[in-house]
PDB file of C-alpha atoms in Angstrom:
ATOM      1  CA  MET D  26      -0.340  -0.090  -0.357  1.00 40.00           C
ATOM      2  CA  ALA D  27       1.090   3.673  -1.263  1.00 44.00           C
ATOM      3  CA  VAL D  28       2.242   5.834   1.679  1.00 47.00           C
ATOM      4  CA  ARG D  29       0.135   8.904   1.599  1.00 44.00           C
ATOM      5  CA  THR D  30       1.995  11.963   3.296  1.00 48.00           C
ATOM      6  CA  ARG D  31       0.570  15.177   3.774  1.00 47.00           C
ATOM      7  CA  ASP D  32       2.953  18.165   3.646  1.00 49.00           C
ATOM      8  CA  GLY D  33       5.850  15.984   5.262  1.00 48.00           C
ATOM      9  CA  ALA D  34       3.242  15.050   8.308  1.00 49.00           C
ATOM     10  CA  ALA D  35       3.807  11.288   9.273  1.00 50.00           C
ATOM     11  CA  PRO D  36       1.252   8.869   6.851  1.00 50.00           C
ATOM     12  CA  PRO D  37      -1.358   8.323   8.612  1.00 49.00           C
ATOM     13  CA  ALA D  38      -1.829   4.966  10.365  1.00 47.00           C
ATOM     14  CA  ARG D  39      -3.728   1.983   9.486  1.00 43.00           C
ATOM     15  CA  SER D  40      -6.809   1.010  11.571  1.00 41.00           C
ATOM     16  CA  GLY D  41      -5.221  -1.777  13.726  1.00 43.00           C
ATOM     17  CA  GLU D  42      -1.611  -0.453  14.157  1.00 47.00           C
ATOM     18  CA  PRO D  43      -0.277   0.227  17.407  1.00 48.00           C
ATOM     19  CA  ALA D  44       0.160   3.762  16.242  1.00 48.00           C
ATOM     20  CA  ARG D  45      -3.331   4.166  15.927  1.00 51.00           C
ATOM     21  CA  LEU D  46      -4.553   2.274  18.955  1.00 61.00           C
ATOM     22  CA  ARG D  47      -2.480   4.488  21.391  1.00 67.00           C
ATOM     23  CA  GLY D  48      -3.925   7.243  20.196  1.00 71.00           C
ATOM     24  CA  ALA D  49      -1.834   9.739  19.013  1.00 79.00           C
ATOM     25  CA  ARG D  50       0.544  10.419  16.514  1.00 81.00           C
ATOM     26  CA  PRO D  51       2.962   8.215  15.424  1.00 83.00           C
ATOM     27  CA  ARG D  52       7.045   9.270  15.851  1.00 86.00           C
ATOM     28  CA  PRO D  53       8.054  10.832  12.187  1.00 88.00           C
ATOM     29  CA  PRO D  54      10.500   9.178  10.362  1.00 87.00           C
ATOM     30  CA  GLY D  55      13.743  10.527  10.282  1.00 86.00           C
ATOM     31  CA  ARG D  56      15.302  13.746  11.879  1.00 89.00           C
ATOM     32  CA  GLY D  57      13.566  16.294  10.073  1.00 90.00           C
ATOM     33  CA  ALA D  58      11.495  19.192  11.377  1.00 91.00           C
ATOM     34  CA  GLU D  59       8.497  16.974  11.466  1.00 92.00           C
ATOM     35  CA  PHE D  60      10.858  14.964  13.982  1.00 94.00           C
ATOM     36  CA  TRP D  61      11.981  17.513  16.282  1.00 95.00           C
ATOM     37  CA  TRP D  62       7.909  19.412  16.557  1.00 95.00           C
ATOM     38  CA  TRP D  63       7.171  15.512  17.669  1.00 95.00           C
ATOM     39  CA  ALA D  64      10.138  15.456  20.530  1.00 95.00           C
ATOM     40  CA  PHE D  65       9.272  19.208  21.517  1.00 97.00           C
ATOM     41  CA  MET D  66       5.814  18.000  22.296  1.00 96.00           C
ATOM     42  CA  ARG D  67       6.719  15.125  24.469  1.00 96.00           C
ATOM     43  CA  VAL D  68       9.419  17.779  26.171  1.00 97.00           C
ATOM     44  CA  SER D  69       7.034  20.711  26.303  1.00 97.00           C
ATOM     45  CA  GLY D  70       4.058  18.397  27.716  1.00 97.00           C
ATOM     46  CA  LEU D  71       6.477  16.559  30.265  1.00 97.00           C
ATOM     47  CA  VAL D  72       7.556  20.298  31.664  1.00 98.00           C
ATOM     48  CA  LEU D  73       3.713  21.758  31.312  1.00 98.00           C
ATOM     49  CA  VAL D  74       2.244  19.025  33.226  1.00 97.00           C
ATOM     50  CA  VAL D  75       4.106  20.171  36.080  1.00 97.00           C
ATOM     51  CA  LEU D  76       3.911  24.026  35.642  1.00 97.00           C
ATOM     52  CA  VAL D  77       0.313  24.094  34.334  1.00 97.00           C
ATOM     53  CA  ILE D  78      -1.001  21.551  37.251  1.00 97.00           C
ATOM     54  CA  GLY D  79       0.739  23.653  39.613  1.00 97.00           C
ATOM     55  CA  HIS D  80      -1.213  26.698  38.487  1.00 96.00           C
ATOM     56  CA  VAL D  81      -4.651  25.301  38.356  1.00 96.00           C
ATOM     57  CA  LEU D  82      -4.147  23.548  41.931  1.00 96.00           C
ATOM     58  CA  ILE D  83      -2.510  26.826  42.752  1.00 95.00           C
ATOM     59  CA  MET D  84      -5.007  29.575  41.382  1.00 94.00           C
ATOM     60  CA  HIS D  85      -8.206  27.890  40.804  1.00 93.00           C
ATOM     61  CA  VAL D  86      -8.611  24.876  43.812  1.00 94.00           C
ATOM     62  CA  PHE D  87      -6.424  25.447  46.905  1.00 93.00           C
ATOM     63  CA  GLY D  88      -6.384  28.527  48.753  1.00 87.00           C
ATOM     64  CA  GLY D  89      -9.740  30.088  47.838  1.00 85.00           C
ATOM     65  CA  GLY D  90      -9.518  29.801  44.372  1.00 87.00           C
ATOM     66  CA  ILE D  91     -10.121  32.595  41.881  1.00 88.00           C
ATOM     67  CA  ASP D  92     -12.536  34.866  43.980  1.00 89.00           C
ATOM     68  CA  ARG D  93      -9.528  35.900  45.582  1.00 90.00           C
ATOM     69  CA  VAL D  94      -7.575  37.045  43.011  1.00 94.00           C
ATOM     70  CA  ASN D  95      -7.518  40.690  42.273  1.00 93.00           C
ATOM     71  CA  PHE D  96      -4.900  43.507  41.170  1.00 95.00           C
ATOM     72  CA  GLN D  97      -3.250  43.309  44.402  1.00 94.00           C
ATOM     73  CA  PHE D  98      -3.014  39.320  44.636  1.00 95.00           C
ATOM     74  CA  VAL D  99      -1.159  39.319  41.263  1.00 95.00           C
ATOM     75  CA  ALA D 100       1.631  42.594  42.397  1.00 94.00           C
ATOM     76  CA  VAL D 101       2.166  40.446  45.426  1.00 95.00           C
ATOM     77  CA  ARG D 102       2.751  37.046  43.738  1.00 95.00           C
ATOM     78  CA  TRP D 103       4.573  39.277  41.077  1.00 95.00           C
ATOM     79  CA  GLN D 104       7.356  40.014  43.520  1.00 94.00           C
ATOM     80  CA  ASN D 105       8.887  37.079  43.045  1.00 95.00           C
ATOM     81  CA  PRO D 106      10.284  36.416  40.140  1.00 95.00           C
ATOM     82  CA  PHE D 107       9.909  32.737  41.107  1.00 97.00           C
ATOM     83  CA  TRP D 108       6.758  33.118  39.851  1.00 97.00           C
ATOM     84  CA  ARG D 109       6.949  35.492  37.404  1.00 96.00           C
ATOM     85  CA  THR D 110       9.703  32.528  35.744  1.00 97.00           C
ATOM     86  CA  TRP D 111       7.095  30.326  35.831  1.00 97.00           C
ATOM     87  CA  ASP D 112       4.003  32.176  34.506  1.00 97.00           C
ATOM     88  CA  TRP D 113       6.529  33.528  31.669  1.00 98.00           C
ATOM     89  CA  LEU D 114       7.430  29.514  31.148  1.00 98.00           C
ATOM     90  CA  ILE D 115       4.165  28.265  30.592  1.00 98.00           C
ATOM     91  CA  LEU D 116       3.012  31.490  28.569  1.00 98.00           C
ATOM     92  CA  SER D 117       5.972  30.353  26.083  1.00 98.00           C
ATOM     93  CA  LEU D 118       5.923  26.433  26.557  1.00 98.00           C
ATOM     94  CA  ALA D 119       1.765  26.685  25.733  1.00 98.00           C
ATOM     95  CA  THR D 120       2.007  28.892  23.144  1.00 98.00           C
ATOM     96  CA  VAL D 121       4.488  26.814  21.240  1.00 98.00           C
ATOM     97  CA  HIS D 122       2.667  23.444  22.222  1.00 98.00           C
ATOM     98  CA  GLY D 123      -1.049  24.785  21.794  1.00 98.00           C
ATOM     99  CA  ILE D 124       0.094  26.234  18.063  1.00 98.00           C
ATOM    100  CA  ASN D 125       2.133  23.205  16.532  1.00 97.00           C
ATOM    101  CA  GLY D 126      -1.040  21.254  18.054  1.00 97.00           C
ATOM    102  CA  LEU D 127      -3.593  23.467  16.316  1.00 97.00           C
ATOM    103  CA  ARG D 128      -1.136  23.083  12.819  1.00 96.00           C
ATOM    104  CA  VAL D 129      -1.461  19.552  12.840  1.00 95.00           C
ATOM    105  CA  ILE D 130      -5.050  19.363  13.728  1.00 95.00           C
ATOM    106  CA  ILE D 131      -5.315  21.975  10.171  1.00 96.00           C
ATOM    107  CA  LEU D 132      -3.515  19.067   8.599  1.00 94.00           C
ATOM    108  CA  ASP D 133      -5.694  16.987   8.865  1.00 93.00           C
ATOM    109  CA  TYR D 134      -9.456  19.058   8.518  1.00 95.00           C
ATOM    110  CA  VAL D 135      -7.875  21.790   6.439  1.00 95.00           C
ATOM    111  CA  ARG D 136      -7.489  20.441   3.111  1.00 93.00           C
ATOM    112  CA  ARG D 137      -7.266  23.459   0.406  1.00 94.00           C
ATOM    113  CA  PRO D 138      -3.847  24.062   0.234  1.00 93.00           C
ATOM    114  CA  GLY D 139      -4.397  28.191   0.219  1.00 96.00           C
ATOM    115  CA  ALA D 140      -6.938  27.864   3.762  1.00 96.00           C
ATOM    116  CA  ARG D 141      -4.813  25.601   5.128  1.00 96.00           C
ATOM    117  CA  ILE D 142      -1.571  28.633   4.404  1.00 96.00           C
ATOM    118  CA  ALA D 143      -4.390  30.847   5.713  1.00 97.00           C
ATOM    119  CA  VAL D 144      -5.540  29.528   8.788  1.00 97.00           C
ATOM    120  CA  THR D 145      -2.242  28.054  10.129  1.00 97.00           C
ATOM    121  CA  TRP D 146      -0.675  31.661   9.805  1.00 97.00           C
ATOM    122  CA  LEU D 147      -3.594  33.481  11.279  1.00 97.00           C
ATOM    123  CA  PHE D 148      -2.957  31.318  14.457  1.00 97.00           C
ATOM    124  CA  TYR D 149       0.936  32.204  14.063  1.00 97.00           C
ATOM    125  CA  ILE D 150       0.368  35.394  13.943  1.00 98.00           C
ATOM    126  CA  VAL D 151      -2.147  35.577  17.304  1.00 97.00           C
ATOM    127  CA  GLY D 152       0.157  33.157  18.882  1.00 97.00           C
ATOM    128  CA  ILE D 153       3.196  35.789  17.859  1.00 98.00           C
ATOM    129  CA  LEU D 154       1.720  38.848  19.509  1.00 98.00           C
ATOM    130  CA  LEU D 155      -0.210  37.253  22.357  1.00 98.00           C
ATOM    131  CA  PHE D 156       3.634  35.502  23.295  1.00 98.00           C
ATOM    132  CA  ALA D 157       4.767  39.224  22.953  1.00 98.00           C
ATOM    133  CA  LEU D 158       2.169  41.169  24.540  1.00 98.00           C
ATOM    134  CA  GLY D 159       2.294  38.262  27.917  1.00 97.00           C
ATOM    135  CA  SER D 160       6.111  38.495  27.756  1.00 97.00           C
ATOM    136  CA  ILE D 161       6.301  41.909  27.695  1.00 97.00           C
ATOM    137  CA  VAL D 162       3.676  42.713  30.353  1.00 97.00           C
ATOM    138  CA  VAL D 163       5.364  39.872  32.861  1.00 96.00           C
ATOM    139  CA  PHE D 164       8.842  41.067  32.279  1.00 95.00           C
ATOM    140  CA  THR D 165       7.872  44.905  32.747  1.00 95.00           C
ATOM    141  CA  PHE D 166       4.604  44.984  35.719  1.00 94.00           C
ATOM    142  CA  ASP D 167       5.631  47.394  38.009  1.00 92.00           C
ATOM    143  CA  PRO D 168       2.433  47.758  40.320  1.00 90.00           C
ATOM    144  CA  SER D 169       4.226  50.730  42.528  1.00 88.00           C
ATOM    145  CA  LYS D 170       2.922  52.829  39.553  1.00 86.00           C
ATOM    146  CA  TRP D 171      -0.448  52.911  40.815  1.00 82.00           C
ATOM    147  CA  HIS D 172       0.300  53.324  44.707  1.00 71.00           C
ATOM    148  CA  ALA D 173       1.333  57.022  44.492  1.00 52.00           C
TER     149      ALA D 173
ATOM    150  CA  MET C 112     -13.189  -2.695  17.268  1.00 53.00           C
ATOM    151  CA  ALA C 113     -16.382  -2.525  19.367  1.00 54.00           C
ATOM    152  CA  LYS C 114     -19.171  -3.269  17.219  1.00 55.00           C
ATOM    153  CA  ARG C 115     -22.721  -3.933  18.720  1.00 58.00           C
ATOM    154  CA  THR C 116     -25.824  -5.062  16.995  1.00 60.00           C
ATOM    155  CA  SER C 117     -29.053  -2.474  17.233  1.00 61.00           C
ATOM    156  CA  ALA C 118     -32.395  -2.627  15.141  1.00 65.00           C
ATOM    157  CA  PHE C 119     -30.369  -0.279  12.223  1.00 62.00           C
ATOM    158  CA  GLY C 120     -27.542  -2.943  12.056  1.00 64.00           C
ATOM    159  CA  ARG C 121     -23.820  -2.924  13.233  1.00 67.00           C
ATOM    160  CA  LEU C 122     -22.812   0.452  14.602  1.00 67.00           C
ATOM    161  CA  TYR C 123     -19.304   1.078  14.686  1.00 72.00           C
ATOM    162  CA  ARG C 124     -18.400   2.858  17.707  1.00 73.00           C
ATOM    163  CA  GLY C 125     -14.199   3.463  17.922  1.00 75.00           C
ATOM    164  CA  SER C 126     -12.431   1.930  20.569  1.00 84.00           C
ATOM    165  CA  GLU C 127     -10.716   3.580  23.205  1.00 87.00           C
ATOM    166  CA  GLY C 128      -7.418   4.169  21.841  1.00 87.00           C
ATOM    167  CA  GLN C 129      -9.630   6.499  19.371  1.00 88.00           C
ATOM    168  CA  TRP C 130     -11.860   7.857  21.736  1.00 91.00           C
ATOM    169  CA  SER C 131      -8.940   9.031  23.915  1.00 93.00           C
ATOM    170  CA  TRP C 132      -7.196  10.882  20.506  1.00 93.00           C
ATOM    171  CA  ILE C 133     -10.892  12.681  19.847  1.00 93.00           C
ATOM    172  CA  ALA C 134     -10.856  13.522  23.811  1.00 96.00           C
ATOM    173  CA  HIS C 135      -7.398  14.617  23.748  1.00 96.00           C
ATOM    174  CA  ARG C 136      -7.949  17.003  20.242  1.00 96.00           C
ATOM    175  CA  VAL C 137     -11.318  18.696  21.834  1.00 97.00           C
ATOM    176  CA  THR C 138      -9.563  18.994  25.431  1.00 98.00           C
ATOM    177  CA  GLY C 139      -6.498  21.022  23.357  1.00 98.00           C
ATOM    178  CA  VAL C 140      -8.448  22.979  21.214  1.00 98.00           C
ATOM    179  CA  ALA C 141     -10.502  23.956  24.084  1.00 98.00           C
ATOM    180  CA  ILE C 142      -7.266  25.028  26.187  1.00 98.00           C
ATOM    181  CA  ILE C 143      -5.138  26.785  23.646  1.00 97.00           C
ATOM    182  CA  LEU C 144      -8.600  28.855  22.886  1.00 97.00           C
ATOM    183  CA  PHE C 145      -9.060  29.845  26.742  1.00 97.00           C
ATOM    184  CA  LEU C 146      -5.254  30.432  26.807  1.00 97.00           C
ATOM    185  CA  PHE C 147      -5.543  33.358  24.135  1.00 97.00           C
ATOM    186  CA  ALA C 148      -8.238  34.970  26.715  1.00 96.00           C
ATOM    187  CA  HIS C 149      -6.290  34.583  29.178  1.00 96.00           C
ATOM    188  CA  ILE C 150      -2.787  35.848  28.056  1.00 97.00           C
ATOM    189  CA  ILE C 151      -5.496  39.241  27.179  1.00 97.00           C
ATOM    190  CA  ASP C 152      -7.050  39.295  30.479  1.00 95.00           C
ATOM    191  CA  THR C 153      -3.811  38.862  32.690  1.00 95.00           C
ATOM    192  CA  ALA C 154      -1.615  41.360  30.604  1.00 96.00           C
ATOM    193  CA  LEU C 155      -4.365  43.707  31.240  1.00 96.00           C
ATOM    194  CA  VAL C 156      -2.487  44.005  35.139  1.00 95.00           C
ATOM    195  CA  GLY C 157      -0.267  46.452  32.750  1.00 95.00           C
ATOM    196  CA  TRP C 158      -3.209  48.989  32.232  1.00 95.00           C
ATOM    197  CA  GLY C 159      -3.287  49.207  36.310  1.00 94.00           C
ATOM    198  CA  PRO C 160      -6.015  48.029  39.267  1.00 94.00           C
ATOM    199  CA  ASN C 161      -9.163  49.278  37.672  1.00 94.00           C
ATOM    200  CA  ALA C 162      -8.765  47.543  34.110  1.00 95.00           C
ATOM    201  CA  TYR C 163      -7.380  44.206  35.392  1.00 95.00           C
ATOM    202  CA  ASN C 164     -10.011  43.885  38.546  1.00 95.00           C
ATOM    203  CA  ARG C 165     -13.102  44.985  36.449  1.00 94.00           C
ATOM    204  CA  VAL C 166     -12.033  41.960  33.564  1.00 94.00           C
ATOM    205  CA  VAL C 167     -11.228  39.543  36.311  1.00 93.00           C
ATOM    206  CA  ASN C 168     -14.808  40.032  38.199  1.00 92.00           C
ATOM    207  CA  VAL C 169     -16.092  38.685  35.298  1.00 90.00           C
ATOM    208  CA  TYR C 170     -14.644  35.195  35.874  1.00 89.00           C
ATOM    209  CA  LYS C 171     -16.500  35.636  39.564  1.00 88.00           C
ATOM    210  CA  ASN C 172     -19.652  34.454  38.089  1.00 89.00           C
ATOM    211  CA  PRO C 173     -21.439  31.087  39.114  1.00 91.00           C
ATOM    212  CA  ILE C 174     -21.573  30.278  35.364  1.00 93.00           C
ATOM    213  CA  VAL C 175     -18.285  31.294  34.418  1.00 93.00           C
ATOM    214  CA  GLY C 176     -17.215  29.057  37.566  1.00 92.00           C
ATOM    215  CA  LEU C 177     -18.452  26.332  36.160  1.00 94.00           C
ATOM    216  CA  LEU C 178     -16.776  26.748  32.584  1.00 95.00           C
ATOM    217  CA  GLU C 179     -13.908  27.149  34.903  1.00 95.00           C
ATOM    218  CA  LEU C 180     -14.177  23.619  36.234  1.00 96.00           C
ATOM    219  CA  GLY C 181     -14.624  22.585  32.902  1.00 97.00           C
ATOM    220  CA  LEU C 182     -11.574  23.771  32.114  1.00 97.00           C
ATOM    221  CA  VAL C 183      -9.357  22.342  34.898  1.00 97.00           C
ATOM    222  CA  ALA C 184     -10.897  19.043  33.813  1.00 98.00           C
ATOM    223  CA  ALA C 185      -9.793  19.320  30.200  1.00 98.00           C
ATOM    224  CA  VAL C 186      -6.522  20.574  31.437  1.00 98.00           C
ATOM    225  CA  ILE C 187      -5.920  17.358  33.551  1.00 98.00           C
ATOM    226  CA  TYR C 188      -7.509  15.105  30.984  1.00 98.00           C
ATOM    227  CA  HIS C 189      -5.139  16.480  28.532  1.00 98.00           C
ATOM    228  CA  ALA C 190      -2.080  16.122  31.098  1.00 98.00           C
ATOM    229  CA  LEU C 191      -2.724  12.537  31.841  1.00 98.00           C
ATOM    230  CA  ASN C 192      -3.487  11.136  28.436  1.00 97.00           C
ATOM    231  CA  GLY C 193      -0.008  12.894  27.307  1.00 97.00           C
ATOM    232  CA  LEU C 194       1.281  10.778  29.960  1.00 97.00           C
ATOM    233  CA  ARG C 195       0.058   7.918  29.049  1.00 96.00           C
ATOM    234  CA  ILE C 196       0.895   8.739  25.293  1.00 95.00           C
ATOM    235  CA  MET C 197       4.648  10.025  26.281  1.00 95.00           C
ATOM    236  CA  ALA C 198       4.602   6.420  28.192  1.00 94.00           C
ATOM    237  CA  ILE C 199       4.097   4.340  25.165  1.00 93.00           C
ATOM    238  CA  ASP C 200       6.375   6.609  23.113  1.00 91.00           C
ATOM    239  CA  PHE C 201       9.355   5.740  25.397  1.00 90.00           C
ATOM    240  CA  TRP C 202       8.207   1.903  26.291  1.00 91.00           C
ATOM    241  CA  PRO C 203       6.556   0.970  22.959  1.00 88.00           C
ATOM    242  CA  LYS C 204       5.608  -2.437  24.385  1.00 89.00           C
ATOM    243  CA  LEU C 205       3.518  -0.839  26.303  1.00 91.00           C
ATOM    244  CA  VAL C 206       1.089  -0.494  23.325  1.00 88.00           C
ATOM    245  CA  ASP C 207       0.177  -3.785  24.150  1.00 88.00           C
ATOM    246  CA  ARG C 208      -1.685  -2.803  27.112  1.00 90.00           C
ATOM    247  CA  ASN C 209      -3.087   0.250  25.757  1.00 91.00           C
ATOM    248  CA  ARG C 210      -6.199  -0.310  26.600  1.00 91.00           C
ATOM    249  CA  GLN C 211      -5.460  -1.134  30.436  1.00 93.00           C
ATOM    250  CA  LEU C 212      -3.243   2.299  30.417  1.00 94.00           C
ATOM    251  CA  ILE C 213      -6.576   4.276  29.228  1.00 95.00           C
ATOM    252  CA  TYR C 214      -8.491   2.452  31.929  1.00 96.00           C
ATOM    253  CA  ALA C 215      -5.774   2.988  34.579  1.00 97.00           C
ATOM    254  CA  THR C 216      -5.703   6.942  32.968  1.00 97.00           C
ATOM    255  CA  MET C 217      -9.417   7.493  33.431  1.00 97.00           C
ATOM    256  CA  THR C 218      -9.207   6.320  37.240  1.00 97.00           C
ATOM    257  CA  ILE C 219      -6.468   8.742  37.732  1.00 98.00           C
ATOM    258  CA  TYR C 220      -8.426  11.430  36.512  1.00 97.00           C
ATOM    259  CA  LEU C 221     -11.834  10.491  38.091  1.00 97.00           C
ATOM    260  CA  ALA C 222      -9.830  10.055  41.561  1.00 97.00           C
ATOM    261  CA  GLY C 223      -8.079  12.816  40.649  1.00 96.00           C
ATOM    262  CA  MET C 224     -10.807  15.547  39.966  1.00 97.00           C
ATOM    263  CA  ALA C 225     -13.637  14.218  42.358  1.00 97.00           C
ATOM    264  CA  PRO C 226     -12.234  16.403  44.881  1.00 97.00           C
ATOM    265  CA  ILE C 227     -10.891  18.821  42.748  1.00 97.00           C
ATOM    266  CA  ALA C 228     -14.804  18.996  41.888  1.00 97.00           C
ATOM    267  CA  VAL C 229     -16.131  18.961  45.270  1.00 96.00           C
ATOM    268  CA  ILE C 230     -14.023  22.169  45.935  1.00 96.00           C
ATOM    269  CA  MET C 231     -14.345  24.357  43.230  1.00 95.00           C
ATOM    270  CA  ILE C 232     -18.465  23.776  43.480  1.00 95.00           C
ATOM    271  CA  GLY C 233     -17.321  24.923  47.174  1.00 94.00           C
ATOM    272  CA  HIS C 234     -16.119  28.491  45.896  1.00 92.00           C
ATOM    273  CA  ILE C 235     -19.242  28.548  43.418  1.00 92.00           C
ATOM    274  CA  LEU C 236     -21.659  28.018  46.511  1.00 92.00           C
ATOM    275  CA  LYS C 237     -19.534  29.554  49.483  1.00 88.00           C
ATOM    276  CA  GLU C 238     -19.216  33.029  46.562  1.00 82.00           C
ATOM    277  CA  HIS C 239     -22.970  33.191  45.594  1.00 80.00           C
ATOM    278  CA  PHE C 240     -25.283  31.453  47.576  1.00 81.00           C
TER     279      PHE C 240
END
């Protein structure tokens, strides 16, 4: 059976193959860009499990949840560079992990090449702009501007 | 392949691996769309207490509280199912036990989500009722 590839993506696994049964993308062959994106999703995913579950438990579950979150709460929390770094790592890893996930999903569902490029780049641009906005705020935030 | 016979014939219902794959995609898309909104609402701290507190107050609403619980459920599912996928990537022989791994993942997921749901619903009840 001929191997069908979609823009360098992994060939679709046939029903019954282990790759399909485990419910995930098979490892792309070789050491090209698709292999490194596949590897990035695993490495960033492992780091994000720790960072995001920690974030969710701290902000949404324990200590009263988001009802206690306001400007003053963020001002105190971001006095500590540890939490600024934690939040920025989630921002950067989750944005790239999520945008790449969307790219792989778009490869499956948007079949016309022009539309596929347009939708993929729309998300790239949204991701780049929001990553820039979030990074600027995390590293330049100074609550003393509003205490005077 | 689970094929069941019904009045209309045999109905394909997929297998555990396929459902876990669909759930991983749906939760992933939901999380990245929320992340876009969350970056913008958090960035408003840079515009001072009035702007930030006004937008964060939108989250302090019982309906949004239930959406928040759904978001946490999506994040934890995506995390645990991702760990299962990585485990099989590192130890390919585990694919022979994939069905059991999925049920183990779901057991851990439900055991973890139950107390989280109780606590988060407690927040909603305490704050609004």
